[in-house]
mmCIF file of C-alpha atoms in Angstrom:
data_model
loop_
_atom_site.group_PDB
_atom_site.id
_atom_site.type_symbol
_atom_site.label_atom_id
_atom_site.label_comp_id
_atom_site.label_asym_id
_atom_site.label_seq_id
_atom_site.Cartn_x
_atom_site.Cartn_y
_atom_site.Cartn_z
ATOM 1 C CA MET R 29 -13.644 -8.525 25.892
ATOM 2 C CA ALA R 30 -14.412 -5.020 24.439
ATOM 3 C CA GLY R 31 -13.530 -5.826 20.617
ATOM 4 C CA LYS R 32 -13.840 -9.085 18.450
ATOM 5 C CA ILE R 33 -12.566 -9.774 14.967
ATOM 6 C CA ILE R 34 -13.897 -11.920 12.285
ATOM 7 C CA ILE R 35 -11.222 -13.211 9.982
ATOM 8 C CA ASP R 36 -11.975 -14.880 6.587
ATOM 9 C CA THR R 37 -10.089 -18.057 7.134
ATOM 10 C CA GLU R 38 -10.629 -19.642 3.728
ATOM 11 C CA ARG R 39 -9.269 -16.279 1.963
ATOM 12 C CA CYS R 40 -6.200 -15.789 4.581
ATOM 13 C CA LYS R 41 -2.770 -16.760 3.032
ATOM 14 C CA GLY R 42 -1.184 -17.156 6.548
ATOM 15 C CA CYS R 43 0.989 -14.174 6.265
ATOM 16 C CA GLY R 44 1.404 -13.771 9.905
ATOM 17 C CA LEU R 45 1.494 -9.950 9.929
ATOM 18 C CA CYS R 46 -1.752 -9.570 12.055
ATOM 19 C CA ILE R 47 -0.043 -11.984 14.709
ATOM 20 C CA THR R 48 2.796 -9.364 14.623
ATOM 21 C CA VAL R 49 0.884 -6.352 15.185
ATOM 22 C CA CYS R 50 -1.499 -7.238 17.589
ATOM 23 C CA PRO R 51 -0.690 -5.660 21.218
ATOM 24 C CA LYS R 52 -2.814 -8.182 23.029
ATOM 25 C CA LYS R 53 -1.361 -11.012 21.149
ATOM 26 C CA SER R 54 -4.860 -12.511 20.569
ATOM 27 C CA ILE R 55 -4.573 -14.137 17.427
ATOM 28 C CA VAL R 56 -2.668 -17.281 16.662
ATOM 29 C CA ILE R 57 -2.072 -19.579 13.351
ATOM 30 C CA SER R 58 -4.677 -22.449 13.043
ATOM 31 C CA GLU R 59 -3.028 -25.934 12.930
ATOM 32 C CA ILE R 60 -5.692 -26.972 10.372
ATOM 33 C CA SER R 61 -4.817 -25.603 6.837
ATOM 34 C CA ASN R 62 -7.749 -24.071 4.612
ATOM 35 C CA ARG R 63 -9.128 -25.380 1.183
ATOM 36 C CA ASN R 64 -5.691 -23.273 -0.215
ATOM 37 C CA GLY R 65 -3.314 -25.169 1.748
ATOM 38 C CA TYR R 66 -2.228 -22.157 4.025
ATOM 39 C CA PHE R 67 -2.404 -22.283 7.704
ATOM 40 C CA PRO R 68 -4.642 -19.167 8.288
ATOM 41 C CA ALA R 69 -4.989 -16.653 11.282
ATOM 42 C CA GLN R 70 -7.522 -17.461 13.892
ATOM 43 C CA ALA R 71 -8.949 -15.023 16.141
ATOM 44 C CA ASP R 72 -8.836 -15.671 20.003
ATOM 45 C CA ASN R 73 -10.699 -12.715 20.930
ATOM 46 C CA SER R 74 -10.401 -13.338 24.221
ATOM 47 C CA ASN R 75 -8.923 -10.122 25.302
ATOM 48 C CA CYS R 76 -9.451 -8.229 21.910
ATOM 49 C CA THR R 77 -10.044 -4.586 22.223
ATOM 50 C CA GLY R 78 -11.160 -3.550 18.666
ATOM 51 C CA CYS R 79 -8.430 -1.604 17.997
ATOM 52 C CA GLY R 80 -7.818 -2.677 14.299
ATOM 53 C CA ALA R 81 -4.236 -3.012 13.749
ATOM 54 C CA CYS R 82 -4.513 -6.088 12.449
ATOM 55 C CA ALA R 83 -7.017 -5.014 9.906
ATOM 56 C CA ILE R 84 -5.246 -2.072 8.792
ATOM 57 C CA ILE R 85 -2.202 -4.277 8.116
ATOM 58 C CA CYS R 86 -3.950 -7.164 6.599
ATOM 59 C CA PRO R 87 -2.804 -7.434 2.905
ATOM 60 C CA GLU R 88 -6.018 -9.581 1.975
ATOM 61 C CA ALA R 89 -8.462 -6.916 3.706
ATOM 62 C CA ILE R 90 -10.412 -10.208 5.043
ATOM 63 C CA ILE R 91 -10.699 -8.985 8.820
ATOM 64 C CA GLU R 92 -13.634 -7.420 10.102
ATOM 65 C CA VAL R 93 -13.586 -5.505 13.630
ATOM 66 C CA LEU R 94 -16.235 -4.872 15.901
ATOM 67 C CA ARG R 95 -16.247 -3.150 19.023
ATOM 68 C CA ASP R 96 -18.861 -2.885 22.167
ATOM 69 C CA ASP R 97 -20.692 0.277 21.866
ATOM 70 C CA SER R 98 -22.425 -0.185 25.074
ATOM 71 C CA ASP R 99 -21.942 2.113 28.337
ATOM 72 C CA ASN R 100 -19.284 0.262 29.938
ATOM 73 C CA VAL R 101 -16.691 0.748 27.513
ATOM 74 C CA GLU R 102 -14.538 4.063 27.375
ATOM 75 C CA ILE R 103 -11.765 5.592 25.052
ATOM 76 C CA ILE R 104 -8.794 6.090 27.223
ATOM 77 C CA ILE R 105 -6.687 7.446 24.273
ATOM 78 C CA GLU R 106 -8.351 8.671 20.971
ATOM 79 C CA PRO R 107 -6.419 7.433 17.877
ATOM 80 C CA ARG R 108 -3.718 9.906 16.676
ATOM 81 C CA GLU R 109 -2.189 9.697 13.466
ATOM 82 C CA ASP R 110 1.109 7.981 14.458
ATOM 83 C CA SER R 111 -0.116 5.961 17.249
ATOM 84 C CA GLU R 112 -0.852 2.099 16.458
ATOM 85 C CA GLN R 113 -4.131 1.879 18.189
ATOM 86 C CA ASN R 114 -6.628 3.634 20.157
ATOM 87 C CA LEU R 115 -6.630 2.470 23.572
ATOM 88 C CA ILE R 116 -9.833 1.242 24.908
ATOM 89 C CA GLY R 117 -10.657 -0.213 28.420
ATOM 90 C CA GLU R 118 -13.965 -1.497 30.519
ATOM 91 C CA LYS R 119 -15.207 0.985 32.847
ATOM 92 C CA ALA R 120 -14.937 -0.171 36.858
ATOM 93 C CA MET U 29 -24.003 -4.676 21.651
ATOM 94 C CA MET U 30 -21.175 -4.976 18.885
ATOM 95 C CA LYS U 31 -20.854 -2.422 16.100
ATOM 96 C CA THR U 32 -18.631 -2.886 13.031
ATOM 97 C CA VAL U 33 -15.699 -0.232 12.965
ATOM 98 C CA PHE U 34 -13.791 -1.725 10.298
ATOM 99 C CA LYS U 35 -14.515 -3.816 7.514
ATOM 100 C CA ARG U 36 -13.499 -4.157 4.011
ATOM 101 C CA THR U 37 -14.709 -0.958 1.804
ATOM 102 C CA PRO U 38 -17.015 -1.538 -1.368
ATOM 103 C CA THR U 39 -14.337 -0.172 -4.142
ATOM 104 C CA LEU U 40 -12.047 -3.110 -3.217
ATOM 105 C CA LYS U 41 -13.823 -6.078 -4.863
ATOM 106 C CA ASP U 42 -14.587 -8.687 -2.794
ATOM 107 C CA CYS U 43 -12.328 -11.694 -4.311
ATOM 108 C CA PRO U 44 -8.990 -12.917 -3.219
ATOM 109 C CA THR U 45 -5.864 -11.459 -4.629
ATOM 110 C CA HIS U 46 -3.414 -13.408 -6.490
ATOM 111 C CA TYR U 47 -0.148 -11.646 -4.304
ATOM 112 C CA CYS U 48 1.922 -13.697 -2.231
ATOM 113 C CA PRO U 49 1.489 -13.839 1.311
ATOM 114 C CA GLY U 50 2.710 -10.766 3.212
ATOM 115 C CA CYS U 51 3.009 -8.624 -0.199
ATOM 116 C CA GLY U 52 2.385 -4.958 0.160
ATOM 117 C CA HIS U 53 0.006 -4.386 -2.922
ATOM 118 C CA GLY U 54 -3.044 -5.669 -1.090
ATOM 119 C CA ILE U 55 -2.371 -2.838 1.556
ATOM 120 C CA ALA U 56 -1.927 -0.321 -1.111
ATOM 121 C CA HIS U 57 -4.902 -1.181 -2.969
ATOM 122 C CA ARG U 58 -7.182 -1.512 0.037
ATOM 123 C CA LEU U 59 -5.744 2.467 1.108
ATOM 124 C CA ILE U 60 -6.369 3.668 -2.559
ATOM 125 C CA ALA U 61 -10.169 1.976 -2.447
ATOM 126 C CA GLU U 62 -10.809 3.582 0.834
ATOM 127 C CA ILE U 63 -9.867 7.148 -0.247
ATOM 128 C CA ILE U 64 -11.862 6.858 -3.278
ATOM 129 C CA ASP U 65 -14.959 5.881 -1.305
ATOM 130 C CA GLU U 66 -14.331 8.758 1.319
ATOM 131 C CA LEU U 67 -13.829 11.141 -1.116
ATOM 132 C CA ASP U 68 -16.646 9.844 -2.948
ATOM 133 C CA ILE U 69 -15.154 10.013 -6.551
ATOM 134 C CA ARG U 70 -15.920 6.102 -7.331
ATOM 135 C CA ASP U 71 -18.040 7.226 -10.571
ATOM 136 C CA ARG U 72 -15.596 9.811 -11.786
ATOM 137 C CA THR U 73 -12.382 8.078 -11.060
ATOM 138 C CA ILE U 74 -9.941 6.256 -13.762
ATOM 139 C CA GLY U 75 -7.063 4.107 -13.062
ATOM 140 C CA ILE U 76 -4.118 3.044 -14.867
ATOM 141 C CA ALA U 77 -2.545 -0.214 -13.766
ATOM 142 C CA PRO U 78 0.976 -1.039 -14.669
ATOM 143 C CA VAL U 79 2.764 -3.933 -15.755
ATOM 144 C CA GLY U 80 4.600 -6.034 -12.886
ATOM 145 C CA CYS U 81 2.677 -7.688 -9.970
ATOM 146 C CA ALA U 82 0.070 -5.400 -9.810
ATOM 147 C CA VAL U 83 -0.876 -5.844 -13.790
ATOM 148 C CA LEU U 84 -4.323 -7.216 -12.442
ATOM 149 C CA ALA U 85 -5.020 -4.132 -10.211
ATOM 150 C CA TYR U 86 -7.929 -3.860 -12.588
ATOM 151 C CA ASP U 87 -9.596 -6.914 -11.101
ATOM 152 C CA TYR U 88 -9.201 -5.629 -7.656
ATOM 153 C CA LEU U 89 -10.539 -2.255 -7.720
ATOM 154 C CA ASP U 90 -14.051 -1.367 -8.865
ATOM 155 C CA VAL U 91 -13.373 1.661 -10.999
ATOM 156 C CA ASP U 92 -12.637 2.230 -14.369
ATOM 157 C CA MET U 93 -9.359 0.932 -15.079
ATOM 158 C CA VAL U 94 -6.985 0.761 -17.915
ATOM 159 C CA GLU U 95 -4.110 -1.566 -18.263
ATOM 160 C CA VAL U 96 -1.318 0.145 -20.873
ATOM 161 C CA ALA U 97 2.250 -0.582 -22.325
ATOM 162 C CA HIS U 98 4.831 -1.153 -19.735
ATOM 163 C CA GLY U 99 5.896 2.029 -18.383
ATOM 164 C CA ARG U 100 3.457 4.234 -20.195
ATOM 165 C CA PRO U 101 0.911 4.823 -17.819
ATOM 166 C CA PRO U 102 1.954 8.872 -17.102
ATOM 167 C CA ALA U 103 1.997 9.145 -21.088
ATOM 168 C CA VAL U 104 -1.750 7.696 -21.147
ATOM 169 C CA ALA U 105 -2.869 9.500 -17.939
ATOM 170 C CA THR U 106 -1.829 12.763 -19.589
ATOM 171 C CA GLY U 107 -4.287 12.351 -22.813
ATOM 172 C CA MET U 108 -7.075 11.182 -20.343
ATOM 173 C CA LYS U 109 -6.898 14.204 -17.976
ATOM 174 C CA ARG U 110 -6.205 16.575 -21.096
ATOM 175 C CA THR U 111 -9.559 15.263 -22.575
ATOM 176 C CA ASN U 112 -11.509 14.637 -19.543
ATOM 177 C CA PRO U 113 -10.351 17.204 -17.004
ATOM 178 C CA ASP U 114 -13.220 16.571 -14.750
ATOM 179 C CA LYS U 115 -12.080 12.951 -14.227
ATOM 180 C CA ILE U 116 -9.714 11.955 -11.349
ATOM 181 C CA ILE U 117 -6.858 10.005 -12.956
ATOM 182 C CA PHE U 118 -4.423 7.925 -11.026
ATOM 183 C CA SER U 119 -1.351 5.594 -12.312
ATOM 184 C CA TYR U 120 -0.228 2.771 -10.013
ATOM 185 C CA GLN U 121 3.195 1.480 -10.839
ATOM 186 C CA GLY U 122 5.624 -0.638 -9.463
ATOM 187 C CA ASP U 123 9.638 0.444 -9.315
ATOM 188 C CA GLY U 124 10.416 -1.761 -12.934
ATOM 189 C CA ASP U 125 7.105 -0.079 -14.760
ATOM 190 C CA LEU U 126 8.268 3.825 -13.451
ATOM 191 C CA ALA U 127 11.858 3.708 -12.557
ATOM 192 C CA SER U 128 13.126 1.453 -15.293
ATOM 193 C CA ILE U 129 11.397 1.197 -18.510
ATOM 194 C CA GLY U 130 8.916 4.484 -18.033
ATOM 195 C CA ALA U 131 11.673 6.603 -16.456
ATOM 196 C CA ALA U 132 11.191 8.804 -19.505
ATOM 197 C CA GLU U 133 7.384 8.951 -19.301
ATOM 198 C CA ILE U 134 7.318 9.950 -15.680
ATOM 199 C CA LEU U 135 9.928 12.388 -16.073
ATOM 200 C CA HIS U 136 8.363 14.190 -18.544
ATOM 201 C CA ALA U 137 4.747 13.983 -17.244
ATOM 202 C CA GLY U 138 6.155 15.707 -14.221
ATOM 203 C CA HIS U 139 8.347 18.183 -16.299
ATOM 204 C CA ARG U 140 5.045 19.004 -18.182
ATOM 205 C CA GLY U 141 3.068 19.588 -15.034
ATOM 206 C CA GLU U 142 0.147 17.274 -15.600
ATOM 207 C CA GLN U 143 -2.297 17.250 -13.304
ATOM 208 C CA ILE U 144 -2.275 13.446 -12.320
ATOM 209 C CA THR U 145 -1.477 11.504 -9.294
ATOM 210 C CA VAL U 146 0.849 8.935 -9.438
ATOM 211 C CA VAL U 147 1.284 6.032 -6.692
ATOM 212 C CA PHE U 148 4.813 4.628 -7.009
ATOM 213 C CA ILE U 149 4.996 1.284 -5.127
ATOM 214 C CA ASN U 150 8.825 0.676 -4.585
ATOM 215 C CA ASN U 151 9.992 -2.714 -3.444
ATOM 216 C CA ALA U 152 13.370 -2.850 -4.637
ATOM 217 C CA VAL U 153 13.240 -5.656 -6.973
ATOM 218 C CA TYR U 154 11.320 -6.998 -9.918
ATOM 219 C CA GLY U 155 8.620 -9.101 -8.524
ATOM 220 C CA MET U 156 6.823 -10.378 -11.396
ATOM 221 C CA THR U 157 9.692 -11.657 -13.415
ATOM 222 C CA GLY U 158 11.586 -13.491 -10.729
ATOM 223 C CA GLY U 159 13.103 -11.473 -8.594
ATOM 224 C CA GLN U 160 15.734 -9.541 -10.873
ATOM 225 C CA MET U 161 17.515 -6.612 -9.992
ATOM 226 C CA ALA U 162 15.654 -2.939 -10.313
ATOM 227 C CA PRO U 163 16.777 0.271 -10.822
ATOM 228 C CA THR U 164 15.878 0.991 -7.000
ATOM 229 C CA THR U 165 17.628 -2.275 -5.541
ATOM 230 C CA MET U 166 19.984 -1.126 -3.271
ATOM 231 C CA LEU U 167 23.716 -1.587 -2.691
ATOM 232 C CA ASP U 168 24.626 -5.120 -1.829
ATOM 233 C CA GLN U 169 21.348 -6.393 -1.912
ATOM 234 C CA VAL U 170 21.106 -9.821 -3.302
ATOM 235 C CA THR U 171 18.754 -10.574 -6.307
ATOM 236 C CA ALA U 172 18.763 -13.030 -8.858
ATOM 237 C CA THR U 173 20.847 -11.071 -11.126
ATOM 238 C CA THR U 174 22.888 -9.740 -8.524
ATOM 239 C CA PRO U 175 24.078 -12.704 -6.631
ATOM 240 C CA LYS U 176 26.899 -11.248 -4.706
ATOM 241 C CA GLY U 177 24.995 -8.013 -3.927
ATOM 242 C CA ARG U 178 24.562 -5.230 -5.986
ATOM 243 C CA SER U 179 27.764 -3.212 -6.569
ATOM 244 C CA ALA U 180 27.814 0.419 -7.279
ATOM 245 C CA ALA U 181 30.979 -0.164 -9.978
ATOM 246 C CA GLU U 182 29.166 -2.815 -11.717
ATOM 247 C CA GLN U 183 25.678 -1.988 -11.755
ATOM 248 C CA GLY U 184 25.316 1.504 -10.712
ATOM 249 C CA TYR U 185 23.422 3.133 -7.644
ATOM 250 C CA PRO U 186 19.876 2.995 -6.656
ATOM 251 C CA LEU U 187 17.517 5.635 -8.260
ATOM 252 C CA GLN U 188 16.025 7.751 -6.015
ATOM 253 C CA VAL U 189 13.132 8.766 -8.180
ATOM 254 C CA SER U 190 11.176 11.034 -5.626
ATOM 255 C CA GLU U 191 14.331 13.201 -5.019
ATOM 256 C CA LEU U 192 14.728 13.457 -8.848
ATOM 257 C CA LEU U 193 11.138 14.378 -9.423
ATOM 258 C CA ALA U 194 11.173 16.837 -6.486
ATOM 259 C CA THR U 195 13.633 19.205 -8.391
ATOM 260 C CA LEU U 196 11.178 19.683 -11.124
ATOM 261 C CA PRO U 197 9.047 22.681 -11.376
ATOM 262 C CA GLY U 198 5.919 20.900 -12.724
ATOM 263 C CA THR U 199 5.561 18.904 -9.833
ATOM 264 C CA ILE U 200 3.545 19.806 -6.517
ATOM 265 C CA TYR U 201 3.356 17.103 -4.190
ATOM 266 C CA ILE U 202 6.180 14.174 -3.873
ATOM 267 C CA GLU U 203 6.122 12.553 -0.597
ATOM 268 C CA ARG U 204 7.759 8.993 0.469
ATOM 269 C CA CYS U 205 6.197 6.727 2.748
ATOM 270 C CA ALA U 206 6.187 3.069 3.895
ATOM 271 C CA LEU U 207 4.112 0.194 4.670
ATOM 272 C CA SER U 208 6.400 -1.165 7.504
ATOM 273 C CA SER U 209 3.734 -1.069 10.356
ATOM 274 C CA VAL U 210 0.265 0.258 11.342
ATOM 275 C CA ALA U 211 1.294 4.052 12.147
ATOM 276 C CA GLN U 212 3.165 4.024 8.896
ATOM 277 C CA ILE U 213 0.398 2.765 6.778
ATOM 278 C CA ARG U 214 -1.926 5.613 8.293
ATOM 279 C CA LYS U 215 0.850 7.640 7.540
ATOM 280 C CA THR U 216 0.692 6.384 3.829
ATOM 281 C CA LYS U 217 -3.068 6.766 3.336
ATOM 282 C CA LYS U 218 -2.820 10.525 4.616
ATOM 283 C CA ALA U 219 -0.300 11.074 1.859
ATOM 284 C CA ILE U 220 -2.381 9.339 -0.787
ATOM 285 C CA LYS U 221 -5.261 11.379 0.281
ATOM 286 C CA HIS U 222 -3.888 14.464 -0.124
ATOM 287 C CA ALA U 223 -2.590 13.662 -3.695
ATOM 288 C CA PHE U 224 -5.888 12.719 -4.583
ATOM 289 C CA ASP U 225 -7.394 16.225 -2.821
ATOM 290 C CA LEU U 226 -4.847 18.240 -4.715
ATOM 291 C CA GLN U 227 -6.286 16.987 -8.143
ATOM 292 C CA LEU U 228 -9.773 17.168 -7.012
ATOM 293 C CA GLU U 229 -8.761 20.991 -6.293
ATOM 294 C CA GLY U 230 -7.301 21.242 -9.617
ATOM 295 C CA ALA U 231 -3.839 21.873 -8.274
ATOM 296 C CA ASP U 232 -1.463 23.027 -11.122
ATOM 297 C CA GLY U 233 1.070 19.969 -11.406
ATOM 298 C CA MET U 234 2.029 16.335 -10.539
ATOM 299 C CA SER U 235 1.340 14.772 -7.637
ATOM 300 C CA MET U 236 3.451 11.541 -6.360
ATOM 301 C CA VAL U 237 3.478 9.431 -3.522
ATOM 302 C CA GLU U 238 6.398 6.681 -3.532
ATOM 303 C CA VAL U 239 5.388 3.711 -1.099
ATOM 304 C CA LEU U 240 8.010 1.516 0.041
ATOM 305 C CA SER U 241 6.323 -1.985 -0.038
ATOM 306 C CA PRO U 242 7.574 -5.710 1.347
ATOM 307 C CA CYS U 243 8.206 -8.224 -1.332
ATOM 308 C CA PRO U 244 8.762 -11.198 1.067
ATOM 309 C CA THR U 245 8.938 -13.683 -1.786
ATOM 310 C CA TYR U 246 12.098 -12.386 -3.568
ATOM 311 C CA TRP U 247 13.518 -10.907 -0.315
ATOM 312 C CA ARG U 248 13.352 -14.259 0.729
ATOM 313 C CA MET U 249 12.353 -13.740 4.077
ATOM 314 C CA SER U 250 8.931 -14.214 6.071
ATOM 315 C CA PRO U 251 6.627 -11.322 5.863
ATOM 316 C CA THR U 252 7.407 -10.174 9.328
ATOM 317 C CA LYS U 253 11.174 -10.266 8.623
ATOM 318 C CA ALA U 254 10.482 -8.231 5.378
ATOM 319 C CA MET U 255 8.295 -5.591 7.179
ATOM 320 C CA GLU U 256 11.171 -5.483 9.699
ATOM 321 C CA TRP U 257 14.100 -5.342 7.044
ATOM 322 C CA LEU U 258 12.163 -2.378 5.214
ATOM 323 C CA GLU U 259 11.784 -0.186 8.449
ATOM 324 C CA ASN U 260 15.693 -0.885 9.207
ATOM 325 C CA ASN U 261 17.426 -1.089 5.794
ATOM 326 C CA MET U 262 15.301 0.225 3.206
ATOM 327 C CA THR U 263 14.104 3.621 4.957
ATOM 328 C CA LYS U 264 18.053 4.443 5.293
ATOM 329 C CA VAL U 265 18.503 4.639 1.424
ATOM 330 C CA PHE U 266 15.208 5.726 0.719
ATOM 331 C CA PRO U 267 14.407 8.475 3.646
ATOM 332 C CA LEU U 268 10.819 8.817 4.378
ATOM 333 C CA GLY U 269 8.920 12.557 4.424
ATOM 334 C CA ARG U 270 7.807 14.984 2.408
ATOM 335 C CA LEU U 271 10.072 15.993 -0.233
ATOM 336 C CA LYS U 272 8.090 18.544 -1.839
ATOM 337 C CA GLY U 273 4.618 20.506 -1.599
#
């Protein structure tokens, strides 16, 4: 796990755009509704790379992205203007 | 050790929005807030909110904001910029506000070459009043007032504001972007930032960024489908790219 996202589920409206753009399919819709009656997105985080695509498309701006900055992570492809994400992976 | 690489920017107030799930306004607000923070112009920026869904934009952006009469942000921005040339003035307008009732104001502000930045959110429908036809509604698009789809014979053609303004000598930068994917959102941010940069440099003329934005509620589709529809249908009628500058 090289990355992690934190979703403010009480403010999530369950639009599901983050789920569509997640390249690792590590976000799911929760089975429990929040106080506003929406079924929020829930981070799985098991194979999150911290690319930040979900945070960029989130209309409510409630996703915080964290990334491992220790030595065992390397950036394989730097983010480009037209790319969906920057690819990172764990060093062997 | 985990390090935060992305979080809510301070200019975007930490409160929930009133927008529908999957609405593009939230993304556009965030982009503007991030740009204001990156350029460090929060203390001298004045925004103008439109009439429409984004009427409450002043509740979400932590800069000085003014709410003006329907369609009149370019007229008010003209006065503000002429009396306070050191301030950064931007207007945030929807397609009903800018292309319909405010068509004269935007046209003449561009014609006069006012040094303002306009962010034009185009979702091809009237959102706040219940999904009626807008001037930018596309042919065959079904809305509350065109139940059989817009026909050129009865309701005319969609108005292409960016192309129209690009012909005026008073405008310096016109670009059309979309919020349909992560890559397009990044491009949109770059375009809006360039428009703000031009005003910061004191460039002589008006800059406008048209942002194609999804309205899942009145397009009557899911947020994901709305993004796909925007990418596949709307960009054909409103081609993306830099039209001027």
